[in-house]
Short mmCIF file of C-alpha atoms and ligand atoms in Angstrom, two decimals:
data_model
loop_
_atom_site.label_atom_id
_atom_site.label_comp_id
_atom_site.label_asym_id
_atom_site.label_seq_id
_atom_site.Cartn_x
_atom_site.Cartn_y
_atom_site.Cartn_z
CA MET G 1 0.03 -0.02 0.01
CA SER G 2 1.56 3.25 -1.09
CA LEU G 3 1.55 6.12 1.41
CA LEU G 4 1.71 8.68 -1.46
CA PHE G 5 -1.68 7.34 -2.58
CA THR G 6 -3.26 7.12 0.83
CA PRO G 7 -5.81 9.92 1.32
CA ARG G 8 -4.78 12.67 3.75
CA ALA G 9 -6.80 15.27 5.62
CA VAL G 10 -5.58 18.83 5.43
CA GLY G 11 -7.74 20.62 7.93
CA PRO G 12 -11.31 20.24 6.65
CA LEU G 13 -10.21 19.05 3.22
CA THR G 14 -9.43 15.41 2.42
CA LEU G 15 -7.01 14.91 -0.46
CA LYS G 16 -7.23 11.72 -2.49
CA ASN G 17 -3.45 11.43 -2.45
CA ARG G 18 -0.45 13.35 -1.06
CA ILE G 19 0.74 14.97 -4.30
CA VAL G 20 0.36 18.70 -4.57
CA VAL G 21 1.02 20.73 -7.70
CA ALA G 22 3.09 23.68 -6.38
CA PRO G 23 2.17 27.26 -7.28
CA MET G 24 3.80 28.36 -10.51
CA CYS G 25 3.60 31.89 -11.91
CA GLN G 26 2.60 31.94 -15.53
CA TYR G 27 3.30 35.62 -16.22
CA SER G 28 0.49 35.73 -18.63
CA ALA G 29 -2.10 37.98 -17.02
CA VAL G 30 -3.47 41.24 -18.34
CA ASP G 31 -3.99 43.86 -15.57
CA GLY G 32 -3.97 41.01 -13.08
CA VAL G 33 -6.81 39.16 -14.84
CA PRO G 34 -6.17 35.41 -15.58
CA GLN G 35 -6.39 34.60 -19.27
CA PRO G 36 -7.24 31.45 -21.34
CA TRP G 37 -3.60 30.34 -20.82
CA HIS G 38 -4.28 30.12 -17.07
CA ALA G 39 -7.47 28.23 -17.63
CA GLN G 40 -5.65 25.54 -19.66
CA HIS G 41 -2.75 25.45 -17.23
CA VAL G 42 -4.90 24.99 -14.17
CA ALA G 43 -7.05 22.41 -16.02
CA ARG G 44 -3.99 20.49 -17.13
CA MET G 45 -2.61 20.45 -13.56
CA ALA G 46 -6.11 19.41 -12.23
CA LEU G 47 -5.99 16.39 -14.50
CA SER G 48 -2.36 15.50 -13.62
CA GLY G 49 -3.45 12.95 -11.03
CA ALA G 50 -2.38 15.14 -8.07
CA GLY G 51 -4.56 15.49 -4.99
CA LEU G 52 -4.44 19.28 -4.93
CA VAL G 53 -3.42 22.14 -7.27
CA VAL G 54 -2.29 25.46 -5.87
CA ILE G 55 -2.52 28.40 -8.36
CA GLU G 56 0.44 30.76 -8.63
CA ALA G 57 1.42 33.73 -6.46
CA THR G 58 -1.47 36.22 -6.81
CA GLY G 59 -1.01 39.84 -5.85
CA VAL G 60 -3.37 41.11 -3.15
CA GLU G 61 -2.88 44.61 -4.50
CA ALA G 62 -1.55 46.00 -7.79
CA ALA G 63 1.76 46.97 -6.19
CA GLY G 64 2.09 43.46 -4.79
CA ARG G 65 2.46 41.70 -8.14
CA ILE G 66 5.93 40.38 -8.96
CA SER G 67 5.73 41.44 -12.62
CA TRP G 68 3.26 43.42 -14.55
CA ALA G 69 2.09 40.14 -16.12
CA ASP G 70 1.18 38.54 -12.78
CA VAL G 71 -2.36 37.64 -11.67
CA GLY G 72 -4.03 39.62 -8.94
CA LEU G 73 -7.11 39.45 -6.82
CA TRP G 74 -7.96 42.97 -5.84
CA ASN G 75 -10.93 43.73 -8.10
CA ASP G 76 -14.20 42.24 -9.35
CA GLU G 77 -12.95 41.48 -12.86
CA GLN G 78 -10.13 39.29 -11.50
CA GLU G 79 -12.50 37.61 -9.07
CA ALA G 80 -15.01 36.83 -11.83
CA ALA G 81 -12.26 35.46 -14.14
CA PHE G 82 -11.02 33.07 -11.48
CA ALA G 83 -14.57 32.05 -10.65
CA ARG G 84 -15.15 31.19 -14.28
CA ILE G 85 -12.03 29.02 -14.50
CA LEU G 86 -13.07 27.12 -11.35
CA ARG G 87 -16.64 26.70 -12.52
CA ASP G 88 -15.52 25.06 -15.72
CA ILE G 89 -12.91 22.82 -14.17
CA CYS G 90 -15.28 21.42 -11.55
CA THR G 91 -17.59 20.12 -14.34
CA TYR G 92 -14.85 17.45 -15.14
CA SER G 93 -12.48 17.28 -12.23
CA ASP G 94 -12.90 16.85 -8.49
CA THR G 95 -9.36 17.88 -7.71
CA PRO G 96 -9.47 20.74 -5.17
CA ILE G 97 -7.97 24.01 -6.37
CA GLY G 98 -6.22 26.48 -4.11
CA ILE G 99 -4.69 29.90 -4.70
CA GLN G 100 -1.47 31.35 -3.27
CA LEU G 101 -1.91 34.96 -2.09
CA GLY G 102 1.09 37.12 -1.85
CA HIS G 103 2.80 40.51 -1.99
CA ALA G 104 6.15 40.88 -3.71
CA GLY G 105 7.31 43.90 -1.73
CA ARG G 106 10.75 45.04 -2.95
CA LYS G 107 10.80 42.26 -5.56
CA ALA G 108 7.68 43.67 -7.31
CA SER G 109 7.55 45.80 -10.44
CA THR G 110 9.61 43.50 -12.67
CA ASN G 111 9.41 42.10 -16.19
CA PRO G 112 8.37 38.50 -16.71
CA PRO G 113 11.48 36.25 -16.62
CA TRP G 114 11.71 35.99 -20.42
CA ILE G 115 12.09 39.78 -20.82
CA ASP G 116 15.43 41.16 -19.67
CA HIS G 117 15.86 38.17 -17.28
CA GLY G 118 12.94 39.38 -15.22
CA GLY G 119 14.74 42.51 -14.14
CA PRO G 120 13.05 45.71 -13.00
CA ALA G 121 10.25 46.89 -15.27
CA PRO G 122 10.99 49.89 -17.51
CA ALA G 123 9.84 53.29 -16.32
CA ASP G 124 6.58 53.23 -18.27
CA GLN G 125 5.52 49.95 -16.65
CA ALA G 126 7.14 50.28 -13.20
CA TRP G 127 5.54 51.19 -9.93
CA GLU G 128 6.63 52.23 -6.44
CA THR G 129 7.64 49.28 -4.28
CA VAL G 130 7.44 48.77 -0.58
CA SER G 131 9.28 46.62 1.99
CA ALA G 132 10.31 46.29 5.60
CA SER G 133 13.18 48.66 5.04
CA ALA G 134 14.42 50.88 2.16
CA LEU G 135 16.90 48.22 0.96
CA ALA G 136 16.90 47.20 -2.73
CA TYR G 137 16.90 43.52 -3.55
CA ARG G 138 20.07 44.01 -5.62
CA ASP G 139 22.05 46.71 -7.38
CA GLY G 140 19.97 48.42 -10.06
CA TRP G 141 16.62 47.25 -8.59
CA HIS G 142 13.95 49.64 -7.35
CA VAL G 143 14.67 51.01 -3.90
CA PRO G 144 11.48 50.28 -1.91
CA THR G 145 9.81 52.60 0.62
CA ALA G 146 9.79 51.18 4.20
CA LEU G 147 6.14 50.56 5.13
CA ASP G 148 4.83 52.94 7.81
CA ALA G 149 1.93 52.10 10.17
CA ALA G 150 -0.71 53.19 7.62
CA GLY G 151 1.01 51.22 4.82
CA MET G 152 1.15 48.08 6.92
CA ASP G 153 -2.59 48.41 7.75
CA ARG G 154 -3.31 48.77 4.10
CA VAL G 155 -1.43 45.64 3.13
CA VAL G 156 -3.04 43.65 5.97
CA GLU G 157 -6.48 44.79 4.75
CA ALA G 158 -5.53 43.89 1.11
CA PHE G 159 -4.67 40.32 2.21
CA ALA G 160 -8.01 40.08 4.03
CA GLN G 161 -10.00 41.40 1.06
CA ALA G 162 -8.23 39.10 -1.41
CA THR G 163 -8.95 36.16 0.91
CA ARG G 164 -12.68 36.99 0.85
CA ARG G 165 -12.53 37.25 -2.90
CA ALA G 166 -10.85 33.82 -3.12
CA ASP G 167 -13.65 32.38 -1.04
CA ARG G 168 -16.33 33.98 -3.22
CA ALA G 169 -14.60 32.83 -6.41
CA GLY G 170 -14.90 29.24 -5.24
CA PHE G 171 -11.36 28.30 -4.22
CA ASP G 172 -11.08 25.28 -1.91
CA LEU G 173 -7.89 26.41 -0.25
CA VAL G 174 -5.68 29.50 0.26
CA GLU G 175 -1.90 29.35 0.66
CA LEU G 176 -0.34 32.42 2.23
CA HIS G 177 2.96 33.25 0.50
CA ALA G 178 5.53 34.06 3.13
CA ALA G 179 8.47 32.69 1.19
CA HIS G 180 11.12 33.29 -1.51
CA GLY G 181 12.11 36.83 -0.46
CA TYR G 182 8.73 38.45 -1.02
CA LEU G 183 7.21 40.95 1.36
CA LEU G 184 6.60 38.66 4.32
CA THR G 185 10.11 37.18 4.05
CA GLN G 186 11.45 40.67 3.81
CA PHE G 187 10.12 41.31 7.31
CA LEU G 188 11.19 37.88 8.63
CA SER G 189 14.82 37.98 7.47
CA PRO G 190 17.39 40.07 9.23
CA LEU G 191 19.04 40.53 5.80
CA SER G 192 16.15 42.65 4.50
CA ASN G 193 14.72 43.99 7.77
CA ALA G 194 16.79 46.77 9.39
CA ARG G 195 13.85 48.26 11.32
CA THR G 196 14.40 49.59 14.78
CA ASP G 197 10.74 49.70 15.75
CA ASP G 198 8.50 46.81 17.01
CA TYR G 199 8.71 45.15 13.59
CA GLY G 200 12.51 44.66 13.51
CA GLY G 201 15.32 43.19 15.56
CA ALA G 202 14.48 40.01 17.53
CA LEU G 203 12.55 37.24 15.83
CA GLU G 204 9.48 38.06 17.80
CA ASN G 205 9.50 41.52 16.24
CA ARG G 206 10.40 40.38 12.68
CA MET G 207 7.43 37.89 12.83
CA ARG G 208 5.02 40.57 14.01
CA PHE G 209 3.94 41.81 10.60
CA PRO G 210 3.80 38.40 8.89
CA LEU G 211 1.74 37.14 11.83
CA ARG G 212 -0.60 40.11 11.61
CA VAL G 213 -1.18 39.31 7.90
CA ALA G 214 -1.56 35.58 8.73
CA GLN G 215 -4.16 36.36 11.37
CA ALA G 216 -6.12 38.65 9.02
CA VAL G 217 -6.13 35.83 6.37
CA ARG G 218 -7.13 33.27 9.00
CA ASP G 219 -10.01 35.50 10.18
CA ALA G 220 -11.17 36.13 6.57
CA TRP G 221 -11.05 32.51 5.45
CA PRO G 222 -13.86 30.08 6.44
CA ARG G 223 -12.90 27.33 8.85
CA THR G 224 -14.74 24.91 6.50
CA LYS G 225 -11.93 25.41 3.91
CA ALA G 226 -8.25 24.56 4.11
CA LEU G 227 -5.60 27.21 4.77
CA GLY G 228 -1.85 26.79 4.49
CA VAL G 229 1.28 28.84 4.41
CA ARG G 230 4.59 28.65 2.51
CA PHE G 231 7.77 29.96 4.19
CA ASN G 232 11.52 29.67 4.03
CA GLY G 233 13.65 27.26 6.05
CA SER G 234 16.71 29.27 4.99
CA ASP G 235 17.99 32.28 3.03
CA TRP G 236 21.13 30.22 2.16
CA THR G 237 23.19 33.21 3.31
CA GLU G 238 25.08 33.85 6.55
CA GLY G 239 22.95 36.12 8.85
CA GLY G 240 19.69 35.07 7.23
CA ILE G 241 16.67 33.18 8.38
CA THR G 242 17.67 30.01 10.29
CA VAL G 243 15.83 26.73 10.47
CA GLU G 244 15.39 27.25 14.19
CA GLU G 245 13.51 30.54 13.36
CA ALA G 246 11.45 28.70 10.77
CA GLN G 247 10.50 26.16 13.46
CA VAL G 248 9.26 28.97 15.71
CA PHE G 249 7.42 30.73 12.89
CA GLY G 250 5.85 27.38 11.79
CA ARG G 251 4.74 26.58 15.29
CA ALA G 252 3.08 30.03 15.64
CA LEU G 253 1.21 29.51 12.39
CA HIS G 254 0.08 26.05 13.36
CA ASP G 255 -1.19 27.39 16.68
CA MET G 256 -2.99 30.14 14.76
CA GLY G 257 -4.99 27.51 12.90
CA TYR G 258 -3.07 27.04 9.70
CA ASP G 259 -3.85 23.59 8.33
CA TYR G 260 -0.45 22.96 6.65
CA LEU G 261 3.12 24.32 6.66
CA HIS G 262 4.94 24.29 3.34
CA LEU G 263 8.72 24.51 3.59
CA THR G 264 10.82 26.04 0.85
CA SER G 265 13.85 28.37 0.82
CA GLY G 266 15.89 31.15 -0.81
CA GLY G 267 14.88 34.07 -2.95
CA ASN G 268 15.73 36.82 -0.50
CA VAL G 269 19.38 37.35 -1.42
CA ALA G 270 20.33 37.58 -5.05
CA THR G 271 23.85 36.20 -4.48
CA ALA G 272 22.83 33.24 -2.27
CA ARG G 273 24.30 29.93 -3.40
CA ILE G 274 21.44 27.41 -3.34
CA PRO G 275 21.99 23.67 -3.99
CA GLY G 276 18.91 23.78 -6.16
CA ASP G 277 19.80 20.75 -8.28
CA LEU G 278 20.25 18.32 -5.36
CA PRO G 279 17.29 15.92 -5.07
CA GLY G 280 15.15 16.85 -2.07
CA TYR G 281 17.40 19.76 -1.10
CA GLN G 282 14.73 21.43 0.99
CA VAL G 283 13.29 18.35 2.62
CA PRO G 284 15.51 18.83 5.76
CA PHE G 285 13.57 22.11 6.44
CA ALA G 286 10.21 20.28 6.30
CA GLU G 287 11.63 17.59 8.54
CA ALA G 288 12.88 20.13 11.11
CA VAL G 289 9.56 21.91 11.26
CA LYS G 290 7.78 18.52 11.53
CA ALA G 291 10.00 17.78 14.51
CA ALA G 292 9.05 21.08 16.14
CA ALA G 293 5.35 20.71 15.49
CA PRO G 294 4.69 16.95 15.17
CA GLU G 295 0.94 17.38 14.97
CA ALA G 296 1.16 19.90 12.06
CA THR G 297 0.71 18.80 8.47
CA VAL G 298 4.00 19.59 6.71
CA MET G 299 4.60 19.80 2.96
CA ALA G 300 8.00 19.36 1.35
CA VAL G 301 9.03 20.70 -2.09
CA GLY G 302 12.08 21.03 -4.25
CA MET G 303 13.57 18.53 -6.63
CA ILE G 304 11.18 15.79 -5.64
CA VAL G 305 11.20 14.16 -9.01
CA THR G 306 10.51 10.47 -8.79
CA PRO G 307 7.56 8.70 -7.23
CA GLY G 308 9.92 6.41 -5.23
CA GLN G 309 11.66 9.49 -3.78
CA ALA G 310 8.28 10.98 -2.78
CA GLU G 311 7.12 7.68 -1.24
CA ASP G 312 10.34 7.21 0.68
CA LEU G 313 10.32 10.64 2.32
CA LEU G 314 6.72 10.24 3.34
CA VAL G 315 7.45 6.77 4.83
CA ALA G 316 10.48 8.20 6.67
CA GLY G 317 8.13 10.79 8.21
CA GLN G 318 10.01 13.74 6.81
CA ALA G 319 6.82 15.34 5.57
CA ASP G 320 3.13 14.59 5.21
CA LEU G 321 2.61 15.92 1.66
CA ILE G 322 4.89 16.54 -1.25
CA ALA G 323 4.66 19.30 -3.80
CA VAL G 324 5.97 19.15 -7.40
CA ALA G 325 6.58 21.92 -9.84
CA ARG G 326 8.92 21.43 -12.74
CA ALA G 327 8.40 17.67 -12.99
CA VAL G 328 4.67 18.09 -13.51
CA LEU G 329 5.19 20.74 -16.17
CA ASP G 330 7.52 18.29 -17.90
CA ASP G 331 5.02 15.39 -17.43
CA PRO G 332 1.46 16.66 -16.98
CA ASN G 333 0.43 13.12 -16.13
CA TRP G 334 3.06 12.90 -13.30
CA GLY G 335 0.46 11.81 -10.71
CA HIS G 336 -1.03 9.11 -12.92
CA HIS G 337 2.48 7.80 -13.78
CA ALA G 338 3.41 7.86 -10.12
CA ALA G 339 0.37 5.76 -9.33
CA THR G 340 1.39 3.21 -11.94
CA ALA G 341 5.00 3.20 -10.69
CA LEU G 342 3.79 2.53 -7.17
CA GLY G 343 1.51 -0.31 -8.21
CA ARG G 344 -1.69 1.63 -7.84
CA PRO G 345 -3.48 2.04 -11.18
CA GLU G 346 -5.05 5.47 -11.22
CA ALA G 347 -7.93 6.14 -13.58
CA LEU G 348 -7.31 8.67 -16.34
CA PRO G 349 -10.24 10.94 -17.19
CA LEU G 350 -12.86 8.66 -18.92
CA PRO G 351 -12.43 10.12 -22.47
CA TYR G 352 -8.73 9.24 -22.19
CA GLU G 353 -9.35 5.64 -21.09
CA ARG G 354 -9.00 2.80 -23.61
CA ALA G 355 -12.67 1.93 -23.06
CA GLY G 356 -13.48 3.97 -26.19
CA VAL G 357 -11.24 1.89 -28.41
CA GLU G 358 -14.10 -0.24 -29.86
CA ARG G 359 -15.72 2.89 -31.26
CA TRP G 360 -12.84 4.01 -33.43
C1 LIG O 401 7.75 28.47 -9.38
N1 LIG O 401 7.77 28.59 -7.98
C2 LIG O 401 6.88 29.34 -7.38
N2 LIG O 401 6.80 29.32 -5.98
C3 LIG O 401 5.85 30.02 -5.32
O1 LIG O 401 5.78 29.93 -4.10
N3 LIG O 401 4.93 30.76 -6.00
C4 LIG O 401 4.98 30.84 -7.39
O2 LIG O 401 4.09 31.50 -7.99
C5 LIG O 401 6.01 30.16 -8.05
N4 LIG O 401 6.15 30.28 -9.45
C6 LIG O 401 6.98 29.40 -10.13
C7 LIG O 401 6.91 29.34 -11.52
C8 LIG O 401 7.61 28.29 -12.16
C9 LIG O 401 7.52 28.24 -13.68
C10 LIG O 401 8.42 27.45 -11.48
C11 LIG O 401 9.20 26.33 -12.13
C12 LIG O 401 8.52 27.51 -10.08
C13 LIG O 401 8.56 27.59 -7.26
C14 LIG O 401 7.88 26.26 -7.17
O3 LIG O 401 6.63 26.28 -6.55
C15 LIG O 401 8.75 25.18 -6.47
O4 LIG O 401 8.92 25.55 -5.16
C16 LIG O 401 10.17 25.05 -7.08
O5 LIG O 401 10.07 25.00 -8.53
C17 LIG O 401 10.86 23.79 -6.56
O6 LIG O 401 10.09 22.67 -6.87
P1 LIG O 401 10.50 21.68 -8.17
O7 LIG O 401 10.35 22.49 -9.35
O8 LIG O 401 11.89 21.23 -7.89
O9 LIG O 401 9.46 20.56 -8.01
#
């Protein structure tokens, strides 16, 4: 009996297996509105055989998008477009669909990766960025404005509003994006947070704004739906977030009522050296957080490429769920193929089954 294909409760949601399609920006939106490309991408992922699909980092306000081609969820048109996508998909797939809500902070206002390597947007497409402190992500990038009290209140409210919109649009799950050097990481990490007020310095202070956002999202999201959070186990740079800090942050989020903790790393320091081609290179962060909060549901991601690798790490208790990104782009039937590899035939959608052969 494969553990990967044993159903798993995530808060109020039961997943048919433990494979999650990780959020993946498509950089294909117009004014934050998802397009037909997003509809086919989400549909393809929903049919991959995974137990859950999480849609890409979605800006809670216009200034919170990474690039000008990112999706957002701050207006009615965006909400309606997401609702349409979900309404169509649920006519042929029962895979739950979640959305990752985020704010890019000082890493906002960029081009998509295929234009100028995703560097800062040109003047006619750029906007003012905000962060914990007025420290640019790297040389030549926009220098952000440090958020003041009113700015922090605005961002907290934007997260709450986007969460309500996600509920109305019909999402089954929200994942709060507190990872990869975006705004919430910028507060958490001493490398991007030089504040001397209650929001900087000791970990308790650096967590204060991310936890305010997390609480606002928790309050705005129904308890009948699942809620998770993605955060870093490391900045991969001396003086950055430590795994011990991630354990404390994870415990606080679990205690706040977050249904899963999703461990990733990096993205806050442009020069960090990340062993990103090592199989399972971020799994130790999931394992460490699992050790600190054994009753929490913990998700591992990063170079989990083969079904056997996924099965082994679940059996070893290093995580409860695994997320896959590039491998499922490469093989959009990754979940079905994993089922076959682990001796558990998984039904393809009926029109794809061989049952129709006699009718050719
Ligand atoms: C990503 N990743 C990512 N992460 C995230 O938290 N929000 C996002 O919107 C995106 N966008 C994104 C786009 C694309 C095209 C890729 C390939 C990746 C990171 C992703 O979720 C995952 O953590 C990493 O890719 C590592 O997992 P894999 O690819 O080794 O399975």
